[in-house]
Tab-separated table of C-alpha atoms in Angstrom:
chain	number	residue	atom	x	y	z
A	193	MET	CA	-49.697	16.117	-20.628
A	194	PHE	CA	-47.300	12.985	-20.196
A	195	PHE	CA	-43.944	15.378	-21.252
A	196	GLY	CA	-45.450	18.166	-19.524
A	197	SER	CA	-45.696	16.315	-16.167
A	198	LEU	CA	-42.279	14.383	-16.786
A	199	THR	CA	-40.896	18.306	-17.419
A	200	ARG	CA	-42.215	19.237	-14.293
A	201	VAL	CA	-40.870	16.245	-11.965
A	202	VAL	CA	-37.060	16.791	-13.542
A	203	ARG	CA	-37.406	20.446	-12.784
A	204	GLU	CA	-38.344	19.869	-9.281
A	205	SER	CA	-35.855	17.304	-8.586
A	206	VAL	CA	-32.959	19.301	-9.603
A	207	SER	CA	-34.007	22.979	-8.451
A	208	GLY	CA	-32.621	24.198	-5.170
A	209	LEU	CA	-29.596	22.224	-4.578
A	210	PRO	CA	-26.001	23.769	-4.043
A	211	ARG	CA	-23.516	24.217	-6.493
A	212	ALA	CA	-21.035	22.390	-4.677
A	213	PHE	CA	-23.510	19.192	-4.845
A	214	TRP	CA	-23.499	19.754	-8.610
A	215	TRP	CA	-19.693	19.457	-8.388
A	216	LEU	CA	-19.815	16.591	-6.352
A	217	TRP	CA	-22.303	14.934	-8.451
A	218	THR	CA	-20.273	15.545	-11.984
A	219	SER	CA	-17.469	13.893	-10.362
A	220	THR	CA	-19.454	10.742	-9.407
A	221	LEU	CA	-20.776	10.767	-13.141
A	222	ILE	CA	-17.369	11.052	-14.372
A	223	ASN	CA	-15.878	8.549	-12.222
A	224	ARG	CA	-18.878	5.704	-13.135
A	225	LEU	CA	-18.096	6.367	-16.864
A	226	GLY	CA	-14.728	5.175	-16.071
A	227	ALA	CA	-16.074	2.058	-14.310
A	228	PHE	CA	-14.199	-1.104	-16.027
A	229	VAL	CA	-12.169	-3.331	-13.570
A	230	ALA	CA	-15.354	-4.129	-10.667
A	231	THR	CA	-17.428	-5.097	-13.893
A	232	PHE	CA	-15.059	-6.596	-16.161
A	233	MET	CA	-12.342	-8.162	-13.644
A	234	THR	CA	-13.723	-11.747	-13.393
A	235	LEU	CA	-14.132	-12.014	-17.461
A	236	TYR	CA	-10.639	-10.754	-17.643
A	237	LEU	CA	-9.310	-13.618	-15.723
A	238	THR	CA	-11.138	-16.231	-16.804
A	239	LEU	CA	-10.965	-15.544	-20.556
A	240	GLU	CA	-8.133	-13.096	-20.937
A	241	ARG	CA	-5.627	-14.669	-18.638
A	242	GLY	CA	-7.025	-18.333	-18.836
A	243	TYR	CA	-7.664	-18.663	-15.040
A	244	SER	CA	-10.367	-20.586	-13.048
A	245	ALA	CA	-13.780	-19.232	-11.468
A	246	SER	CA	-12.305	-19.885	-8.467
A	247	PHE	CA	-8.837	-17.634	-9.074
A	248	ALA	CA	-11.217	-14.686	-10.775
A	249	GLY	CA	-13.329	-15.496	-7.414
A	250	LEU	CA	-10.307	-14.935	-5.036
A	251	VAL	CA	-8.954	-11.843	-6.835
A	252	VAL	CA	-12.478	-10.154	-6.854
A	253	ALA	CA	-12.682	-11.011	-3.113
A	254	LEU	CA	-9.137	-9.604	-2.510
A	255	HIS	CA	-10.506	-6.373	-4.332
A	256	GLY	CA	-13.281	-6.555	-1.651
A	257	LEU	CA	-11.133	-7.300	1.098
A	258	GLY	CA	-8.964	-4.005	0.223
A	259	GLY	CA	-12.571	-2.311	0.682
A	260	VAL	CA	-12.998	-3.601	3.871
A	261	ILE	CA	-9.605	-2.085	5.486
A	262	SER	CA	-10.051	1.078	3.891
A	263	SER	CA	-13.961	1.853	4.492
A	264	LEU	CA	-13.189	1.886	8.004
A	265	ILE	CA	-9.680	3.708	7.914
A	266	ALA	CA	-11.391	6.301	5.004
A	267	GLY	CA	-14.287	6.676	7.655
A	268	VAL	CA	-12.219	7.774	10.459
A	269	MET	CA	-10.134	10.346	8.131
A	270	THR	CA	-12.991	11.909	6.791
A	271	ASP	CA	-13.615	12.686	10.335
A	272	ARG	CA	-10.233	14.057	11.406
A	273	LEU	CA	-8.555	15.006	7.978
A	274	GLY	CA	-11.430	16.310	6.375
A	275	ARG	CA	-13.746	15.369	3.455
A	276	ARG	CA	-11.519	16.993	0.978
A	277	PRO	CA	-8.014	15.534	1.578
A	278	THR	CA	-9.664	12.188	1.926
A	279	LEU	CA	-11.269	12.457	-1.343
A	280	LEU	CA	-8.648	13.786	-3.410
A	281	ALA	CA	-5.983	10.884	-1.819
A	282	ALA	CA	-8.273	8.164	-2.436
A	283	GLN	CA	-9.004	9.413	-6.182
A	284	ALA	CA	-5.235	9.941	-7.039
A	285	SER	CA	-4.195	6.460	-5.355
A	286	THR	CA	-7.073	4.706	-7.331
A	287	ALA	CA	-5.710	6.161	-10.683
A	288	PHE	CA	-2.266	4.775	-10.226
A	289	SER	CA	-3.135	1.318	-8.648
A	290	VAL	CA	-5.756	0.911	-11.594
A	291	ALA	CA	-3.145	1.373	-14.150
A	292	LEU	CA	-0.706	-0.578	-12.601
A	293	LEU	CA	-2.918	-3.453	-11.977
A	294	GLY	CA	-3.301	-3.652	-15.994
A	295	PHE	CA	0.688	-4.553	-16.471
A	296	MET	CA	0.815	-6.991	-13.911
A	297	GLU	CA	0.903	-10.781	-15.403
A	298	HIS	CA	2.063	-12.790	-12.183
A	299	PRO	CA	-0.701	-14.089	-10.620
A	300	ALA	CA	0.571	-13.094	-7.302
A	301	ALA	CA	1.015	-9.578	-8.651
A	302	ILE	CA	-2.594	-9.522	-9.965
A	303	ALA	CA	-3.787	-10.607	-6.544
A	304	ALA	CA	-1.782	-7.988	-4.496
A	305	VAL	CA	-2.605	-4.897	-6.798
A	306	ALA	CA	-6.033	-5.766	-7.223
A	307	LEU	CA	-6.318	-5.629	-3.226
A	308	LEU	CA	-4.446	-2.203	-3.290
A	309	VAL	CA	-7.464	-1.143	-6.126
A	310	GLY	CA	-9.825	-2.034	-3.664
A	311	MET	CA	-8.436	-0.194	-0.759
A	312	THR	CA	-7.965	2.944	-2.655
A	313	SER	CA	-11.317	2.932	-4.673
A	314	ASN	CA	-13.894	2.485	-1.907
A	315	ALA	CA	-11.509	4.782	0.175
A	316	SER	CA	-13.471	7.626	-1.276
A	317	ARG	CA	-17.067	6.565	-0.495
A	318	PRO	CA	-17.559	7.353	3.305
A	319	ALA	CA	-16.207	11.089	2.069
A	320	VAL	CA	-18.802	11.580	-0.694
A	321	GLN	CA	-21.625	10.297	1.752
A	322	ALA	CA	-20.319	12.448	4.415
A	323	MET	CA	-19.831	15.984	2.167
A	324	MET	CA	-23.100	15.494	0.699
A	325	ALA	CA	-24.909	15.456	3.976
A	326	ASP	CA	-22.664	18.374	4.906
A	327	ILE	CA	-23.609	20.544	2.143
A	328	VAL	CA	-27.629	19.673	1.284
A	329	ARG	CA	-30.173	20.586	3.499
A	330	PRO	CA	-31.735	17.942	5.866
A	331	GLU	CA	-35.185	18.138	3.809
A	332	ASP	CA	-33.328	17.795	0.338
A	333	ARG	CA	-31.199	14.727	1.545
A	334	VAL	CA	-32.915	12.281	-0.031
A	335	ARG	CA	-33.496	13.520	-3.320
A	336	ALA	CA	-29.682	14.687	-3.424
A	337	PHE	CA	-28.533	10.848	-2.637
A	338	SER	CA	-30.938	9.420	-5.613
A	339	LEU	CA	-29.715	12.149	-7.770
A	340	ASN	CA	-26.032	11.023	-7.405
A	341	TYR	CA	-27.404	7.274	-7.463
A	342	TRP	CA	-28.514	8.351	-10.509
A	343	ALA	CA	-25.151	9.837	-11.836
A	344	ILE	CA	-23.690	6.102	-10.509
A	345	ASN	CA	-25.861	4.280	-13.014
A	346	LEU	CA	-25.937	6.675	-15.861
A	347	GLY	CA	-22.331	6.633	-16.273
A	348	PHE	CA	-22.265	2.496	-15.300
A	349	ALA	CA	-24.974	2.033	-18.191
A	350	VAL	CA	-22.323	3.999	-20.479
A	351	SER	CA	-19.467	2.317	-19.340
A	352	ALA	CA	-20.542	-1.168	-19.472
A	353	THR	CA	-21.509	-0.818	-23.300
A	354	ALA	CA	-18.523	0.861	-24.090
A	355	ALA	CA	-16.170	-1.313	-21.700
A	356	GLY	CA	-17.463	-4.461	-23.394
A	357	VAL	CA	-16.736	-3.353	-26.952
A	358	ILE	CA	-13.149	-2.461	-25.770
A	359	ALA	CA	-12.736	-5.686	-23.816
A	360	GLU	CA	-12.928	-7.189	-27.428
A	361	TYR	CA	-9.889	-5.532	-28.602
A	362	SER	CA	-7.831	-4.705	-25.624
A	363	TYR	CA	-8.398	-5.033	-21.884
A	364	LEU	CA	-5.670	-2.597	-20.953
A	365	ALA	CA	-7.142	0.008	-22.696
A	366	GLY	CA	-10.017	-0.439	-20.397
A	367	PHE	CA	-7.627	-0.107	-17.139
A	368	LEU	CA	-5.868	3.214	-18.827
A	369	GLY	CA	-9.251	4.834	-19.524
A	370	GLU	CA	-10.379	4.050	-16.045
A	371	ALA	CA	-7.425	5.386	-14.420
A	372	ALA	CA	-7.633	8.715	-16.429
A	373	LEU	CA	-10.884	9.031	-15.722
A	374	THR	CA	-10.465	9.005	-11.836
A	375	LEU	CA	-7.649	11.362	-12.393
A	376	VAL	CA	-9.974	13.927	-14.472
A	377	CYS	CA	-12.119	13.401	-10.891
A	378	ALA	CA	-9.097	14.299	-8.535
A	379	VAL	CA	-8.311	17.493	-10.799
A	380	LEU	CA	-12.158	18.475	-10.539
A	381	VAL	CA	-12.471	17.858	-6.320
A	382	TYR	CA	-9.009	20.175	-6.215
A	383	LEU	CA	-10.445	22.947	-8.078
A	384	LYS	CA	-14.369	23.031	-7.294
A	385	LEU	CA	-14.647	21.491	-4.263
A	386	PRO	CA	-14.142	23.272	-0.726
A	387	GLU	CA	-13.959	21.458	2.567
A	388	SER	CA	-17.416	21.039	3.914
A	389	GLN	CA	-17.206	19.315	7.041
A	390	PRO	CA	-18.984	21.220	10.510
A	391	ALA	CA	-16.782	23.375	12.111
A	392	ALA	CA	-16.615	22.907	16.267
A	393	VAL	CA	-17.697	26.104	17.962
A	394	PRO	CA	-16.415	26.883	21.165
A	395	VAL	CA	-18.156	25.737	24.330
A	396	ALA	CA	-19.898	28.348	26.933
A	397	PRO	CA	-18.071	27.721	30.412
A	398	GLY	CA	-19.905	25.415	32.878
A	399	THR	CA	-21.534	23.862	29.924
A	400	ALA	CA	-20.738	19.699	29.346
A	401	LEU	CA	-18.964	18.967	26.158
A	402	ALA	CA	-20.541	16.262	24.136
A	403	PRO	CA	-18.606	13.197	24.211
A	404	GLU	CA	-16.605	13.084	20.461
A	405	THR	CA	-18.049	10.242	18.086
A	406	ARG	CA	-15.615	7.523	18.226
A	407	LEU	CA	-15.690	4.158	16.293
A	408	GLY	CA	-16.978	2.577	19.543
A	409	THR	CA	-19.765	4.602	19.574
A	410	VAL	CA	-20.910	3.717	16.043
A	411	LEU	CA	-20.738	0.031	16.687
A	412	ARG	CA	-22.913	0.261	19.924
A	413	ASP	CA	-25.354	1.883	17.856
A	414	GLY	CA	-27.888	-1.195	17.893
A	415	ARG	CA	-30.418	-0.190	15.165
A	416	PHE	CA	-27.447	1.555	12.899
A	417	MET	CA	-25.618	-1.858	13.184
A	418	GLY	CA	-28.791	-3.801	12.342
A	419	VAL	CA	-28.987	-1.264	9.150
A	420	VAL	CA	-25.710	-2.127	8.301
A	421	GLY	CA	-25.857	-5.938	8.676
A	422	LEU	CA	-29.230	-6.201	6.330
A	423	SER	CA	-27.086	-3.781	4.007
A	424	PHE	CA	-24.666	-6.988	3.781
A	425	LEU	CA	-27.316	-9.549	2.956
A	426	ILE	CA	-29.034	-7.490	0.055
A	427	SER	CA	-25.389	-6.406	-0.820
A	428	LEU	CA	-24.519	-10.019	-1.140
A	429	VAL	CA	-27.397	-10.735	-3.691
A	430	PHE	CA	-26.883	-7.426	-5.616
A	431	THR	CA	-22.874	-8.194	-5.995
A	432	GLN	CA	-23.943	-11.296	-7.972
A	433	GLY	CA	-24.543	-9.003	-11.085
A	434	SER	CA	-20.996	-7.912	-11.636
A	435	VAL	CA	-19.581	-11.209	-9.894
A	436	GLY	CA	-22.145	-14.125	-10.824
A	437	LEU	CA	-23.679	-13.024	-13.789
A	438	PRO	CA	-20.464	-12.750	-15.791
A	439	VAL	CA	-19.165	-16.311	-14.888
A	440	ALA	CA	-22.530	-17.945	-15.235
A	441	MET	CA	-22.978	-15.959	-18.901
A	442	GLY	CA	-19.302	-16.743	-20.104
A	443	ALA	CA	-19.781	-20.400	-19.095
A	444	ALA	CA	-23.098	-20.563	-21.036
A	445	GLY	CA	-21.215	-19.363	-24.150
A	446	PHE	CA	-21.949	-15.709	-24.053
A	447	SER	CA	-19.270	-13.327	-25.027
A	448	PRO	CA	-18.132	-10.009	-22.933
A	449	GLY	CA	-20.036	-7.823	-25.402
A	450	ASP	CA	-22.985	-9.625	-24.788
A	451	TYR	CA	-22.667	-9.632	-20.985
A	452	GLY	CA	-22.037	-5.668	-21.384
A	453	LEU	CA	-25.299	-5.528	-22.791
A	454	VAL	CA	-27.568	-7.545	-20.359
A	455	ILE	CA	-25.966	-5.752	-17.554
A	456	ALA	CA	-26.713	-1.737	-19.026
A	457	VAL	CA	-30.107	-2.924	-18.688
A	458	ASN	CA	-29.694	-2.290	-15.203
A	459	GLY	CA	-27.985	1.187	-15.610
A	460	LEU	CA	-30.409	2.349	-18.447
A	461	LEU	CA	-33.900	1.320	-16.250
A	462	ILE	CA	-32.217	3.244	-13.098
A	463	VAL	CA	-31.516	6.537	-15.496
A	464	VAL	CA	-35.007	6.137	-16.676
A	465	LEU	CA	-36.976	5.381	-13.357
A	466	GLN	CA	-35.021	6.584	-10.218
A	467	ILE	CA	-36.331	9.584	-9.925
A	468	PRO	CA	-39.779	9.268	-10.863
A	469	VAL	CA	-39.649	5.894	-8.841
A	470	SER	CA	-37.912	7.761	-5.502
A	471	ARG	CA	-40.703	10.412	-5.921
A	472	PHE	CA	-43.573	7.669	-5.442
A	473	ILE	CA	-41.731	6.159	-2.688
A	474	GLU	CA	-40.744	9.219	-0.724
A	475	HIS	CA	-43.739	8.956	1.408
A	476	ARG	CA	-44.346	5.174	1.343
A	477	ASP	CA	-44.325	2.834	4.465
A	478	PRO	CA	-40.262	2.054	4.679
A	479	GLN	CA	-40.643	-1.457	6.209
A	480	LEU	CA	-43.001	-2.259	3.112
A	481	LEU	CA	-40.794	-1.132	0.460
A	482	LEU	CA	-37.266	-2.794	2.275
A	483	VAL	CA	-39.056	-5.722	2.764
A	484	ALA	CA	-40.713	-6.134	-0.883
A	485	SER	CA	-37.369	-4.663	-2.099
A	486	ALA	CA	-35.594	-7.597	-0.522
A	487	LEU	CA	-37.698	-10.043	-2.140
A	488	LEU	CA	-37.382	-8.960	-5.502
A	489	ALA	CA	-33.879	-9.040	-5.067
A	490	GLY	CA	-33.740	-12.105	-3.962
A	491	TYR	CA	-35.839	-14.191	-6.677
A	492	GLY	CA	-35.431	-11.505	-9.520
A	493	PHE	CA	-31.723	-13.286	-9.378
A	494	ALA	CA	-32.890	-16.690	-8.574
A	495	LEU	CA	-34.697	-16.252	-11.962
A	496	THR	CA	-31.465	-16.365	-14.045
A	497	ALA	CA	-31.411	-20.080	-13.322
A	498	PHE	CA	-34.007	-20.076	-15.796
A	499	ALA	CA	-32.732	-17.773	-18.714
A	500	GLY	CA	-31.209	-19.207	-21.911
A	501	SER	CA	-31.216	-15.913	-23.780
A	502	LEU	CA	-29.897	-12.672	-23.879
A	503	TRP	CA	-33.247	-11.389	-23.710
A	504	ALA	CA	-34.513	-13.910	-20.471
A	505	TYR	CA	-31.164	-12.862	-19.050
A	506	ALA	CA	-32.288	-8.713	-19.755
A	507	LEU	CA	-35.892	-9.738	-18.022
A	508	THR	CA	-34.511	-10.577	-14.692
A	509	VAL	CA	-32.060	-7.941	-14.751
A	510	CYS	CA	-35.266	-5.984	-14.815
A	511	VAL	CA	-36.700	-7.467	-12.110
A	512	TRP	CA	-33.707	-6.947	-9.377
A	513	THR	CA	-32.850	-3.532	-11.028
A	514	LEU	CA	-36.923	-2.659	-9.793
A	515	ALA	CA	-35.585	-3.757	-6.274
A	516	GLU	CA	-32.170	-1.789	-6.266
A	517	ILE	CA	-33.971	1.750	-7.217
A	518	VAL	CA	-36.650	0.950	-4.190
A	519	ASN	CA	-33.799	-0.049	-1.281
A	520	SER	CA	-31.315	2.522	-2.170
A	521	PRO	CA	-33.050	5.704	-1.702
A	522	THR	CA	-35.197	4.276	1.432
A	523	GLN	CA	-31.996	2.677	3.046
A	524	MET	CA	-30.032	5.898	2.359
A	525	SER	CA	-32.314	7.761	4.022
A	526	LEU	CA	-32.173	5.594	7.237
A	527	VAL	CA	-28.274	5.659	7.391
A	528	VAL	CA	-28.172	9.508	6.948
A	529	ARG	CA	-30.262	10.287	9.577
A	530	LEU	CA	-28.736	7.809	11.739
A	531	SER	CA	-25.396	9.590	11.570
A	532	PRO	CA	-24.453	12.201	13.944
A	533	ALA	CA	-22.429	15.679	12.333
A	534	ASP	CA	-19.531	14.984	13.893
A	535	GLY	CA	-19.188	11.291	13.087
A	536	ARG	CA	-20.711	10.710	9.426
A	537	GLY	CA	-17.329	9.444	8.060
A	538	ARG	CA	-17.263	7.096	10.633
A	539	TYR	CA	-20.979	6.376	10.366
A	540	GLN	CA	-20.653	5.991	6.534
A	541	GLY	CA	-17.351	3.997	6.541
A	542	VAL	CA	-19.224	1.135	8.912
A	543	TYR	CA	-22.109	1.425	6.428
A	544	THR	CA	-19.475	1.519	3.211
A	545	MET	CA	-17.882	-1.656	5.367
A	546	SER	CA	-21.223	-3.653	4.404
A	547	TRP	CA	-21.347	-3.167	1.303
A	548	ALA	CA	-16.936	-3.634	0.840
A	549	VAL	CA	-17.336	-7.238	2.863
A	550	ALA	CA	-19.938	-8.402	0.634
A	551	SER	CA	-17.732	-7.299	-2.223
A	552	LEU	CA	-15.390	-9.740	-0.652
A	553	VAL	CA	-17.614	-12.721	0.415
A	554	ALA	CA	-20.070	-13.023	-2.847
A	555	PRO	CA	-17.122	-13.585	-5.203
A	556	LEU	CA	-15.803	-16.439	-2.728
A	557	MET	CA	-19.273	-18.018	-2.801
A	558	ALA	CA	-20.258	-17.630	-6.346
A	559	GLY	CA	-16.407	-19.094	-7.508
A	560	PHE	CA	-17.022	-21.747	-4.908
A	561	VAL	CA	-21.036	-23.058	-5.827
A	562	ILE	CA	-20.259	-22.316	-9.282
A	563	ASP	CA	-17.300	-24.758	-9.853
A	564	ARG	CA	-18.848	-27.222	-7.271
A	565	TRP	CA	-22.332	-27.599	-8.185
A	566	GLY	CA	-23.121	-25.264	-10.873
A	567	ALA	CA	-24.545	-21.751	-11.236
A	568	GLY	CA	-28.206	-22.902	-10.473
A	569	TRP	CA	-27.251	-23.280	-6.902
A	570	LEU	CA	-25.865	-20.039	-6.943
A	571	TRP	CA	-29.380	-18.364	-8.388
A	572	GLY	CA	-31.098	-20.585	-5.647
A	573	ALA	CA	-28.871	-19.308	-2.884
A	574	THR	CA	-30.018	-15.675	-3.585
A	575	GLY	CA	-33.465	-16.462	-3.212
A	576	VAL	CA	-32.896	-17.806	-0.083
A	577	VAL	CA	-30.585	-14.629	1.130
A	578	GLY	CA	-32.991	-11.879	-0.106
A	579	THR	CA	-35.477	-13.726	1.736
A	580	GLY	CA	-33.584	-13.528	5.064
A	581	ALA	CA	-33.051	-10.199	4.524
A	582	ALA	CA	-36.400	-9.529	3.982
A	583	LEU	CA	-37.370	-10.674	7.061
A	584	GLY	CA	-35.122	-8.767	8.950
A	585	TYR	CA	-36.192	-5.535	7.365
A	586	TRP	CA	-39.551	-6.569	8.880
A	587	LEU	CA	-38.357	-7.219	12.546
A	588	LEU	CA	-35.978	-4.240	12.420
A	589	MET	CA	-38.948	-1.799	11.323
A	590	ARG	CA	-41.756	-3.437	13.444
A	591	GLY	CA	-43.225	-0.556	15.574
A	592	VAL	CA	-41.874	2.015	13.607
A	593	PRO	CA	-44.688	4.672	13.274
A	594	VAL	CA	-45.334	5.944	9.706
A	595	GLY	CA	-46.739	9.500	9.529
A	596	ALA	CA	-46.786	12.012	6.500
A	597	GLY	CA	-43.458	12.289	6.772
A	598	GLY	CA	-42.821	8.573	5.414
A	599	GLY	CA	-39.435	7.315	5.345
A	600	ALA	CA	-38.153	10.251	6.647
A	601	ALA	CA	-40.389	9.939	10.161
A	602	ALA	CA	-39.440	6.531	10.171
A	603	ALA	CA	-35.774	7.093	10.566
A	604	ASP	CA	-36.615	9.734	12.688
A	605	ALA	CA	-37.959	7.351	14.987
A	606	LEU	CA	-35.348	4.731	14.715
A	607	VAL	CA	-32.928	7.131	16.124
A	608	GLY	CA	-34.722	7.329	19.192
A	609	GLU	CA	-33.018	4.785	20.657
A	610	VAL	CA	-29.584	5.872	19.930
A	611	PRO	CA	-27.603	5.887	23.041
A	612	VAL	CA	-27.603	8.763	25.638
A	613	GLY	CA	-24.767	11.126	25.306
A	614	GLU	CA	-24.335	9.907	21.712
A	615	VAL	CA	-26.611	12.429	19.276
A	616	PRO	CA	-26.058	16.084	20.819
A	617	VAL	CA	-23.118	16.470	18.492
A	618	GLY	CA	-25.887	16.978	15.835
A	619	GLU	CA	-26.442	20.635	17.488
A	620	VAL	CA	-22.166	21.341	16.002
A	621	PRO	CA	-22.880	24.220	13.087
A	622	VAL	CA	-21.248	23.718	9.748
A	623	ALA	CA	-18.841	25.847	8.233
A	624	PRO	CA	-19.340	27.973	5.750
A	625	VAL	CA	-19.002	26.684	2.455
A	626	ALA	CA	-17.958	28.304	-1.148
A	627	VAL	CA	-21.412	27.127	-2.429
A	628	ALA	CA	-24.823	28.677	-3.332
A	629	PRO	CA	-26.657	30.410	-0.939
A	630	VAL	CA	-28.838	27.348	-0.109
A	631	ALA	CA	-25.920	25.205	1.163
A	632	ALA	CA	-25.915	23.800	4.738
A	633	GLU	CA	-26.028	26.488	7.351
A	634	THR	CA	-28.724	24.639	8.539
A	635	VAL	CA	-28.051	21.204	7.899
A	636	ALA	CA	-27.198	19.982	11.580
A	637	ALA	CA	-30.539	21.194	12.942
A	638	ALA	CA	-32.108	18.077	11.652
A	639	ASP	CA	-29.649	15.828	13.771
A	640	VAL	CA	-30.557	17.545	16.858
A	641	ARG	CA	-33.435	14.550	18.603
A	642	PRO	CA	-34.312	14.540	22.110
A	643	VAL	CA	-31.935	12.171	24.323
A	644	VAL	CA	-33.744	8.949	25.885
């Protein structure tokens, strides 16, 4: 009975998605299988190179700064040049810069190349998210983003464990391994993924042309920027899993392999629970889901202050991982529906920037707090930030109706406050793509909403 139900859930979750989505999904999985730098940078700098937690925090912050810079640029490139060229350029340059970082020895060189790696590695995110919105039908987008997030964490669970073992013997091998797998992703994109960007059609004589979605349009979208701000807060908390946690565990006498095992719990739990939980929460009240996930994240990390063994650390990871499982698909469903077809790259770029800014601030905060007052104060701060994010979600989502559509209906209600003249671009049809028949001819239809 149980296995029959599980099989049905899996079959329903993966059926009906276009072939191009699965190639993009495969590229994501391969990319995350090689994730090494972001996970083990702090351990590499503090244990292998002997630098302080503050310097390690500075370098990781520069990596985050690179992401801040590139997210907006890549978002504009995604809309102007196309999804595919942006993705190819980002992955090829990431492979080169990651390999280069492994050979750097001077502190200034390490910092400079870490900035470059941050720029190149984050540049692919707006293109991936925009392409996924292009090629997947509106009613399947939440499911598609959940599956993609599942692939990210499946790869992360494997890479975190393997990288922990690799780091015991050679950090350089980890850098080169990530570079090689990123290059494989670029080849896969080149061979299998066509361009998916919506193509504008000629406007009939006498018909007013909808204004182009520019970066300023995104920044003036108050509801969307509210989501971005709250995403920054929740990202600030989640980032401590790869920034504050390894430093705190290292200071407590645990090895890189120990940290790899503990953080792998995060990926493994998401692999097991992401799909069934996503189906369970699909029609639930998004306000409740976002508030609850923010509180779970904040206090899940706060519990780390009381951990003294590997099992205790793993238990805290379980708590905040549940928050991540709930928050990710719920928030992404809002972001995708708030993004008009001709501005998806820019919208996704600004949204990606919230995570990039968190990657910049989080290591600085973690290094400063741990060096000055100890890890306990850092974990207390995560509880405060999580509470603030929960309050923000509650205020932002007040008055949003929850009907049969659950999160989707709520997202549509939020879009109702987009300024006049900035939404009709959703009427632009999607250009034909060489994918399965279920591909995105009707993608834009779901983005057509009344202008108020």
